[in-house]
Amino acid sequence: MSSSVSRPLRHTALDAVHRSLGATMTDFAGWDMPLRYGSERDEHVAVRTRAGLFDLSHMGEITVTGPQAAALLNFALVGNIASVGVGRARYTMICRADGGILDDLIVYRLADTEYMVVANASNAQVVLDALTERAAGFDAEVRDDRDAYALLAIQGPESSGILTSLTDADLDGLKYYAGLPGTVAGVPALIARTGYTGEDGFELFVKPEHAVELWQALTKAGAGAGLVACGLSCRDTLRLEAGMPLYGHELTTGLTPFDAGLGRVVKFEKEGDFVGREALLAAAGRAEQAPPRVLVGLVAEGRRVPRAGYSVVSGGEVIGEVTSGAPSPTLGKPIAMAYVDAAHAAPGTAGTGVDIRGSHEPFEVVALPFYKRQK
């Protein structure tokens, strides 16, 4: 098949709902997804102050089952997945043999020998192929379950109250990065206390045929609490404020977890070998001797917005590169994440700028995240 032949966009089970709400749609990793419904700033503020409802059905679910499921995941991923308790989840990564990041993942342990790996939409096939290849010799099955799930997320300070009105599940007892089976508005769901916004919230994995019913029940239950439908645009500014990395921006195959400041996800102490171990040991040693470029926050002194790929400068020299940038509704200023030379990474470092179309705009270096919710 020639690369010039474009595949038709995939649609989630909620496609008709998005269109009925007047969503602006966009191609995201081969899916036709809602970018925004009205004002992305209003959607962002709703999540920070009340609640927002997202369709995340483009994410890639891969089920790993069998007697050696834990051993396979320990070999295939950099984290210690065997130590994850049933009903808990862990943030981890899958790397190439050279240590480069293929994707960042959340792995849920659903049962003793059953795991669900959730990959980014743009990398789901890559992750599926890598896990399938790495499963050779293990008594475990890797199954593509992307079509078996729709994924809705309700995020924000009012999300727990809204969800409580629709389920008997013990949400108070559900810790961050945990998931439990339950029913929400009569719909069977895996209820996970996870999210990508910096707020308290939940992700609900359901069968696609139940997605519309659940969306409508959540919309109705949240009406009095100020719940609004939210698109991918505000999801990006929310995760940026929360200092959360996005694959293809802060994470790439050209970086190891240590380059990205996320070396903590690599567990050398776990039993057995794992893909990328030798390269990652070397990367950990290099990072200790001479820190690579460091991921920092940048806050604009002016109004111009930095974008991915723009150069970070100091004293006329290029010292780094912006990976993500956007106006921050919470701070009221443009912000960015950028990799900069270690010598310029300390918060408050003077003289830092971003080259925005030839003009060196002043920015303040700050520690990440830009925003942290009050517990």
PDB file of C-alpha atoms in Angstrom, residues 18-225:
ATOM      1  CA  HIS A  18     -19.719  15.133  19.514  1.00  0.00           C
ATOM      2  CA  ARG A  19     -21.288  16.324  16.263  1.00  0.00           C
ATOM      3  CA  SER A  20     -24.636  16.988  17.928  1.00  0.00           C
ATOM      4  CA  LEU A  21     -22.772  19.190  20.445  1.00  0.00           C
ATOM      5  CA  GLY A  22     -21.177  21.171  17.607  1.00  0.00           C
ATOM      6  CA  ALA A  23     -17.636  19.991  18.303  1.00  0.00           C
ATOM      7  CA  THR A  24     -14.744  21.145  16.154  1.00  0.00           C
ATOM      8  CA  MET A  25     -13.255  17.823  15.027  1.00  0.00           C
ATOM      9  CA  THR A  26      -9.631  17.059  14.181  1.00  0.00           C
ATOM     10  CA  ASP A  27      -7.513  14.166  12.926  1.00  0.00           C
ATOM     11  CA  PHE A  28      -5.607  12.876  15.937  1.00  0.00           C
ATOM     12  CA  ALA A  29      -3.467   9.764  15.355  1.00  0.00           C
ATOM     13  CA  GLY A  30      -5.894   8.558  12.689  1.00  0.00           C
ATOM     14  CA  TRP A  31      -9.009   9.203  14.799  1.00  0.00           C
ATOM     15  CA  ASP A  32     -11.612  11.914  14.198  1.00  0.00           C
ATOM     16  CA  MET A  33     -11.634  13.506  17.655  1.00  0.00           C
ATOM     17  CA  PRO A  34     -13.245  16.578  19.270  1.00  0.00           C
ATOM     18  CA  LEU A  35     -10.753  19.425  19.582  1.00  0.00           C
ATOM     19  CA  ARG A  36     -13.175  21.719  21.392  1.00  0.00           C
ATOM     20  CA  TYR A  37     -16.929  22.226  21.750  1.00  0.00           C
ATOM     21  CA  GLY A  38     -16.895  25.971  22.341  1.00  0.00           C
ATOM     22  CA  SER A  39     -14.145  27.920  24.109  1.00  0.00           C
ATOM     23  CA  GLU A  40     -11.128  25.782  24.988  1.00  0.00           C
ATOM     24  CA  ARG A  41     -10.330  28.290  27.743  1.00  0.00           C
ATOM     25  CA  ASP A  42     -13.791  27.790  29.295  1.00  0.00           C
ATOM     26  CA  GLU A  43     -13.376  24.023  29.060  1.00  0.00           C
ATOM     27  CA  HIS A  44      -9.966  24.272  30.759  1.00  0.00           C
ATOM     28  CA  VAL A  45     -11.320  26.449  33.574  1.00  0.00           C
ATOM     29  CA  ALA A  46     -14.263  24.075  34.074  1.00  0.00           C
ATOM     30  CA  VAL A  47     -11.871  21.181  34.761  1.00  0.00           C
ATOM     31  CA  ARG A  48      -9.794  23.264  37.174  1.00  0.00           C
ATOM     32  CA  THR A  49     -12.829  24.572  39.095  1.00  0.00           C
ATOM     33  CA  ARG A  50     -15.728  22.161  38.475  1.00  0.00           C
ATOM     34  CA  ALA A  51     -15.614  19.159  36.131  1.00  0.00           C
ATOM     35  CA  GLY A  52     -15.051  18.191  32.513  1.00  0.00           C
ATOM     36  CA  LEU A  53     -16.087  15.133  30.497  1.00  0.00           C
ATOM     37  CA  PHE A  54     -13.723  13.737  27.855  1.00  0.00           C
ATOM     38  CA  ASP A  55     -13.909  11.042  25.180  1.00  0.00           C
ATOM     39  CA  LEU A  56     -10.549   9.247  25.201  1.00  0.00           C
ATOM     40  CA  SER A  57     -11.636   6.208  23.209  1.00  0.00           C
ATOM     41  CA  HIS A  58      -8.684   6.686  20.849  1.00  0.00           C
ATOM     42  CA  MET A  59      -6.283   5.339  23.493  1.00  0.00           C
ATOM     43  CA  GLY A  60      -4.909   1.846  22.834  1.00  0.00           C
ATOM     44  CA  GLU A  61      -5.877  -0.966  25.197  1.00  0.00           C
ATOM     45  CA  ILE A  62      -3.814  -4.158  25.031  1.00  0.00           C
ATOM     46  CA  THR A  63      -4.634  -7.121  27.296  1.00  0.00           C
ATOM     47  CA  VAL A  64      -1.876  -9.430  28.507  1.00  0.00           C
ATOM     48  CA  THR A  65      -2.983 -12.690  30.116  1.00  0.00           C
ATOM     49  CA  GLY A  66      -1.550 -16.019  31.158  1.00  0.00           C
ATOM     50  CA  PRO A  67       0.643 -17.666  33.813  1.00  0.00           C
ATOM     51  CA  GLN A  68       3.705 -15.651  32.721  1.00  0.00           C
ATOM     52  CA  ALA A  69       1.933 -12.340  32.003  1.00  0.00           C
ATOM     53  CA  ALA A  70       3.828 -10.584  34.820  1.00  0.00           C
ATOM     54  CA  ALA A  71       7.160 -12.048  33.713  1.00  0.00           C
ATOM     55  CA  LEU A  72       6.529 -10.954  30.112  1.00  0.00           C
ATOM     56  CA  LEU A  73       5.678  -7.386  31.159  1.00  0.00           C
ATOM     57  CA  ASN A  74       8.725  -7.229  33.434  1.00  0.00           C
ATOM     58  CA  PHE A  75      10.868  -8.236  30.450  1.00  0.00           C
ATOM     59  CA  ALA A  76       9.116  -5.999  27.911  1.00  0.00           C
ATOM     60  CA  LEU A  77       8.769  -2.815  30.022  1.00  0.00           C
ATOM     61  CA  VAL A  78      11.199  -0.877  32.229  1.00  0.00           C
ATOM     62  CA  GLY A  79       9.056  -0.991  35.395  1.00  0.00           C
ATOM     63  CA  ASN A  80       8.547  -3.725  37.980  1.00  0.00           C
ATOM     64  CA  ILE A  81       5.072  -4.789  36.880  1.00  0.00           C
ATOM     65  CA  ALA A  82       5.145  -8.025  38.904  1.00  0.00           C
ATOM     66  CA  SER A  83       5.014  -5.922  42.091  1.00  0.00           C
ATOM     67  CA  VAL A  84       1.760  -4.169  41.102  1.00  0.00           C
ATOM     68  CA  GLY A  85      -1.121  -5.418  43.250  1.00  0.00           C
ATOM     69  CA  VAL A  86      -4.427  -6.563  41.787  1.00  0.00           C
ATOM     70  CA  GLY A  87      -6.627  -3.481  41.397  1.00  0.00           C
ATOM     71  CA  ARG A  88      -3.678  -1.097  41.137  1.00  0.00           C
ATOM     72  CA  ALA A  89      -2.063   0.669  38.181  1.00  0.00           C
ATOM     73  CA  ARG A  90       1.449   1.876  37.388  1.00  0.00           C
ATOM     74  CA  TYR A  91       2.934   4.494  35.096  1.00  0.00           C
ATOM     75  CA  THR A  92       5.803   2.988  33.108  1.00  0.00           C
ATOM     76  CA  MET A  93       7.535   3.006  29.726  1.00  0.00           C
ATOM     77  CA  ILE A  94       8.429   0.642  26.931  1.00  0.00           C
ATOM     78  CA  CYS A  95      11.894   1.250  25.460  1.00  0.00           C
ATOM     79  CA  ARG A  96      13.910   0.064  22.497  1.00  0.00           C
ATOM     80  CA  ALA A  97      17.056  -2.013  23.016  1.00  0.00           C
ATOM     81  CA  ASP A  98      19.049   1.242  22.719  1.00  0.00           C
ATOM     82  CA  GLY A  99      17.055   2.790  25.592  1.00  0.00           C
ATOM     83  CA  GLY A 100      14.977   5.122  23.417  1.00  0.00           C
ATOM     84  CA  ILE A 101      11.396   5.587  24.611  1.00  0.00           C
ATOM     85  CA  LEU A 102       8.803   3.876  22.393  1.00  0.00           C
ATOM     86  CA  ASP A 103       5.896   5.041  24.566  1.00  0.00           C
ATOM     87  CA  ASP A 104       4.818   5.860  28.079  1.00  0.00           C
ATOM     88  CA  LEU A 105       2.072   3.612  29.402  1.00  0.00           C
ATOM     89  CA  ILE A 106      -0.288   2.906  32.236  1.00  0.00           C
ATOM     90  CA  VAL A 107      -0.536  -0.765  33.195  1.00  0.00           C
ATOM     91  CA  TYR A 108      -3.545  -1.955  35.216  1.00  0.00           C
ATOM     92  CA  ARG A 109      -3.456  -5.300  37.009  1.00  0.00           C
ATOM     93  CA  LEU A 110      -7.039  -6.525  36.583  1.00  0.00           C
ATOM     94  CA  ALA A 111      -6.552  -9.998  38.072  1.00  0.00           C
ATOM     95  CA  ASP A 112      -3.752 -12.296  39.185  1.00  0.00           C
ATOM     96  CA  THR A 113      -2.745 -13.193  35.625  1.00  0.00           C
ATOM     97  CA  GLU A 114      -4.503 -10.409  33.660  1.00  0.00           C
ATOM     98  CA  TYR A 115      -3.151  -6.951  32.847  1.00  0.00           C
ATOM     99  CA  MET A 116      -4.367  -4.094  30.683  1.00  0.00           C
ATOM    100  CA  VAL A 117      -1.697  -1.956  29.041  1.00  0.00           C
ATOM    101  CA  VAL A 118      -2.942   1.469  27.892  1.00  0.00           C
ATOM    102  CA  ALA A 119      -0.822   3.055  25.165  1.00  0.00           C
ATOM    103  CA  ASN A 120      -1.021   6.446  23.487  1.00  0.00           C
ATOM    104  CA  ALA A 121      -3.175   6.446  20.346  1.00  0.00           C
ATOM    105  CA  SER A 122      -0.257   7.377  18.087  1.00  0.00           C
ATOM    106  CA  ASN A 123       1.855   4.478  19.407  1.00  0.00           C
ATOM    107  CA  ALA A 124      -0.751   1.771  20.022  1.00  0.00           C
ATOM    108  CA  GLN A 125       0.271  -0.355  17.029  1.00  0.00           C
ATOM    109  CA  VAL A 126       3.987   0.057  17.801  1.00  0.00           C
ATOM    110  CA  VAL A 127       3.410  -1.033  21.406  1.00  0.00           C
ATOM    111  CA  LEU A 128       1.204  -3.948  20.334  1.00  0.00           C
ATOM    112  CA  ASP A 129       3.846  -5.128  17.845  1.00  0.00           C
ATOM    113  CA  ALA A 130       6.662  -4.804  20.407  1.00  0.00           C
ATOM    114  CA  LEU A 131       4.754  -6.684  23.122  1.00  0.00           C
ATOM    115  CA  THR A 132       3.767  -9.424  20.652  1.00  0.00           C
ATOM    116  CA  GLU A 133       7.391  -9.815  19.544  1.00  0.00           C
ATOM    117  CA  ARG A 134       8.709  -9.779  23.116  1.00  0.00           C
ATOM    118  CA  ALA A 135       6.139 -12.401  24.190  1.00  0.00           C
ATOM    119  CA  ALA A 136       8.071 -15.144  22.345  1.00  0.00           C
ATOM    120  CA  GLY A 137       8.996 -17.868  24.847  1.00  0.00           C
ATOM    121  CA  PHE A 138       6.574 -16.661  27.537  1.00  0.00           C
ATOM    122  CA  ASP A 139       3.395 -18.527  28.512  1.00  0.00           C
ATOM    123  CA  ALA A 140       1.296 -15.412  27.963  1.00  0.00           C
ATOM    124  CA  GLU A 141      -1.064 -13.990  25.356  1.00  0.00           C
ATOM    125  CA  VAL A 142      -1.007 -10.431  24.011  1.00  0.00           C
ATOM    126  CA  ARG A 143      -4.413  -9.332  22.719  1.00  0.00           C
ATOM    127  CA  ASP A 144      -5.374  -6.186  20.797  1.00  0.00           C
ATOM    128  CA  ASP A 145      -8.408  -4.880  22.702  1.00  0.00           C
ATOM    129  CA  ARG A 146      -8.610  -1.422  21.108  1.00  0.00           C
ATOM    130  CA  ASP A 147     -12.066  -2.174  19.699  1.00  0.00           C
ATOM    131  CA  ALA A 148     -13.291  -3.740  22.956  1.00  0.00           C
ATOM    132  CA  TYR A 149     -13.318  -0.489  24.945  1.00  0.00           C
ATOM    133  CA  ALA A 150     -14.609   3.035  24.895  1.00  0.00           C
ATOM    134  CA  LEU A 151     -12.894   5.316  27.406  1.00  0.00           C
ATOM    135  CA  LEU A 152     -14.569   8.291  29.091  1.00  0.00           C
ATOM    136  CA  ALA A 153     -12.815  10.545  31.595  1.00  0.00           C
ATOM    137  CA  ILE A 154     -14.440  12.800  34.151  1.00  0.00           C
ATOM    138  CA  GLN A 155     -11.907  15.189  35.659  1.00  0.00           C
ATOM    139  CA  GLY A 156     -12.012  18.054  38.153  1.00  0.00           C
ATOM    140  CA  PRO A 157     -12.873  18.798  41.789  1.00  0.00           C
ATOM    141  CA  GLU A 158     -16.581  17.971  41.320  1.00  0.00           C
ATOM    142  CA  SER A 159     -15.928  14.678  39.497  1.00  0.00           C
ATOM    143  CA  SER A 160     -16.032  12.473  42.598  1.00  0.00           C
ATOM    144  CA  GLY A 161     -19.398  13.858  43.707  1.00  0.00           C
ATOM    145  CA  ILE A 162     -20.900  13.490  40.229  1.00  0.00           C
ATOM    146  CA  LEU A 163     -19.678   9.909  39.873  1.00  0.00           C
ATOM    147  CA  THR A 164     -20.778   8.973  43.410  1.00  0.00           C
ATOM    148  CA  SER A 165     -24.366   9.834  42.454  1.00  0.00           C
ATOM    149  CA  LEU A 166     -24.234   7.176  39.706  1.00  0.00           C
ATOM    150  CA  THR A 167     -22.373   4.261  41.319  1.00  0.00           C
ATOM    151  CA  ASP A 168     -22.259   2.083  44.428  1.00  0.00           C
ATOM    152  CA  ALA A 169     -18.503   1.621  43.992  1.00  0.00           C
ATOM    153  CA  ASP A 170     -16.356   2.748  46.930  1.00  0.00           C
ATOM    154  CA  LEU A 171     -14.837   5.850  45.343  1.00  0.00           C
ATOM    155  CA  ASP A 172     -13.606   7.180  48.699  1.00  0.00           C
ATOM    156  CA  GLY A 173     -11.522   4.040  49.103  1.00  0.00           C
ATOM    157  CA  LEU A 174     -10.219   4.167  45.525  1.00  0.00           C
ATOM    158  CA  LYS A 175      -6.644   5.441  45.648  1.00  0.00           C
ATOM    159  CA  TYR A 176      -4.842   7.387  42.919  1.00  0.00           C
ATOM    160  CA  TYR A 177      -3.579   4.917  40.301  1.00  0.00           C
ATOM    161  CA  ALA A 178      -6.068   2.220  41.288  1.00  0.00           C
ATOM    162  CA  GLY A 179      -8.999   0.722  39.437  1.00  0.00           C
ATOM    163  CA  LEU A 180     -11.981  -1.393  40.367  1.00  0.00           C
ATOM    164  CA  PRO A 181     -14.813  -3.033  38.461  1.00  0.00           C
ATOM    165  CA  GLY A 182     -18.245  -1.564  39.123  1.00  0.00           C
ATOM    166  CA  THR A 183     -21.322  -0.174  37.460  1.00  0.00           C
ATOM    167  CA  VAL A 184     -21.880   3.491  36.628  1.00  0.00           C
ATOM    168  CA  ALA A 185     -25.471   4.423  35.753  1.00  0.00           C
ATOM    169  CA  GLY A 186     -26.119   0.709  35.290  1.00  0.00           C
ATOM    170  CA  VAL A 187     -23.212   0.332  32.850  1.00  0.00           C
ATOM    171  CA  PRO A 188     -20.448  -2.193  33.721  1.00  0.00           C
ATOM    172  CA  ALA A 189     -17.151  -0.296  33.887  1.00  0.00           C
ATOM    173  CA  LEU A 190     -13.580  -0.437  35.047  1.00  0.00           C
ATOM    174  CA  ILE A 191     -13.412   2.681  37.237  1.00  0.00           C
ATOM    175  CA  ALA A 192      -9.846   4.016  37.487  1.00  0.00           C
ATOM    176  CA  ARG A 193      -8.642   6.986  39.523  1.00  0.00           C
ATOM    177  CA  THR A 194      -6.280   8.215  36.846  1.00  0.00           C
ATOM    178  CA  GLY A 195      -6.110  11.184  34.508  1.00  0.00           C
ATOM    179  CA  TYR A 196      -3.995  13.614  32.552  1.00  0.00           C
ATOM    180  CA  THR A 197      -5.165  16.975  33.858  1.00  0.00           C
ATOM    181  CA  GLY A 198      -3.529  17.521  37.255  1.00  0.00           C
ATOM    182  CA  GLU A 199      -6.950  17.282  38.921  1.00  0.00           C
ATOM    183  CA  ASP A 200      -8.690  14.513  40.818  1.00  0.00           C
ATOM    184  CA  GLY A 201     -10.702  12.454  38.389  1.00  0.00           C
ATOM    185  CA  PHE A 202     -11.649   9.112  36.948  1.00  0.00           C
ATOM    186  CA  GLU A 203     -11.290   7.188  33.722  1.00  0.00           C
ATOM    187  CA  LEU A 204     -14.115   4.786  32.848  1.00  0.00           C
ATOM    188  CA  PHE A 205     -13.427   1.843  30.540  1.00  0.00           C
ATOM    189  CA  VAL A 206     -16.684   0.467  29.099  1.00  0.00           C
ATOM    190  CA  LYS A 207     -17.904  -1.498  26.100  1.00  0.00           C
ATOM    191  CA  PRO A 208     -18.363   0.798  23.071  1.00  0.00           C
ATOM    192  CA  GLU A 209     -22.087   0.006  22.906  1.00  0.00           C
ATOM    193  CA  HIS A 210     -22.518   1.553  26.388  1.00  0.00           C
ATOM    194  CA  ALA A 211     -20.554   4.747  25.700  1.00  0.00           C
ATOM    195  CA  VAL A 212     -23.444   7.011  24.620  1.00  0.00           C
ATOM    196  CA  GLU A 213     -25.653   5.899  27.512  1.00  0.00           C
ATOM    197  CA  LEU A 214     -22.866   6.575  30.017  1.00  0.00           C
ATOM    198  CA  TRP A 215     -21.956   9.949  28.472  1.00  0.00           C
ATOM    199  CA  GLN A 216     -25.578  11.072  28.690  1.00  0.00           C
ATOM    200  CA  ALA A 217     -25.936   9.852  32.303  1.00  0.00           C
ATOM    201  CA  LEU A 218     -22.763  11.702  33.362  1.00  0.00           C
ATOM    202  CA  THR A 219     -23.867  14.851  31.506  1.00  0.00           C
ATOM    203  CA  LYS A 220     -27.227  14.802  33.272  1.00  0.00           C
ATOM    204  CA  ALA A 221     -25.756  14.035  36.705  1.00  0.00           C
ATOM    205  CA  GLY A 222     -23.142  16.778  36.306  1.00  0.00           C
ATOM    206  CA  ALA A 223     -25.418  19.527  34.996  1.00  0.00           C
ATOM    207  CA  GLY A 224     -25.945  21.105  38.417  1.00  0.00           C
ATOM    208  CA  ALA A 225     -22.231  20.903  39.243  1.00  0.00           C
TER     209      ALA A 225
END
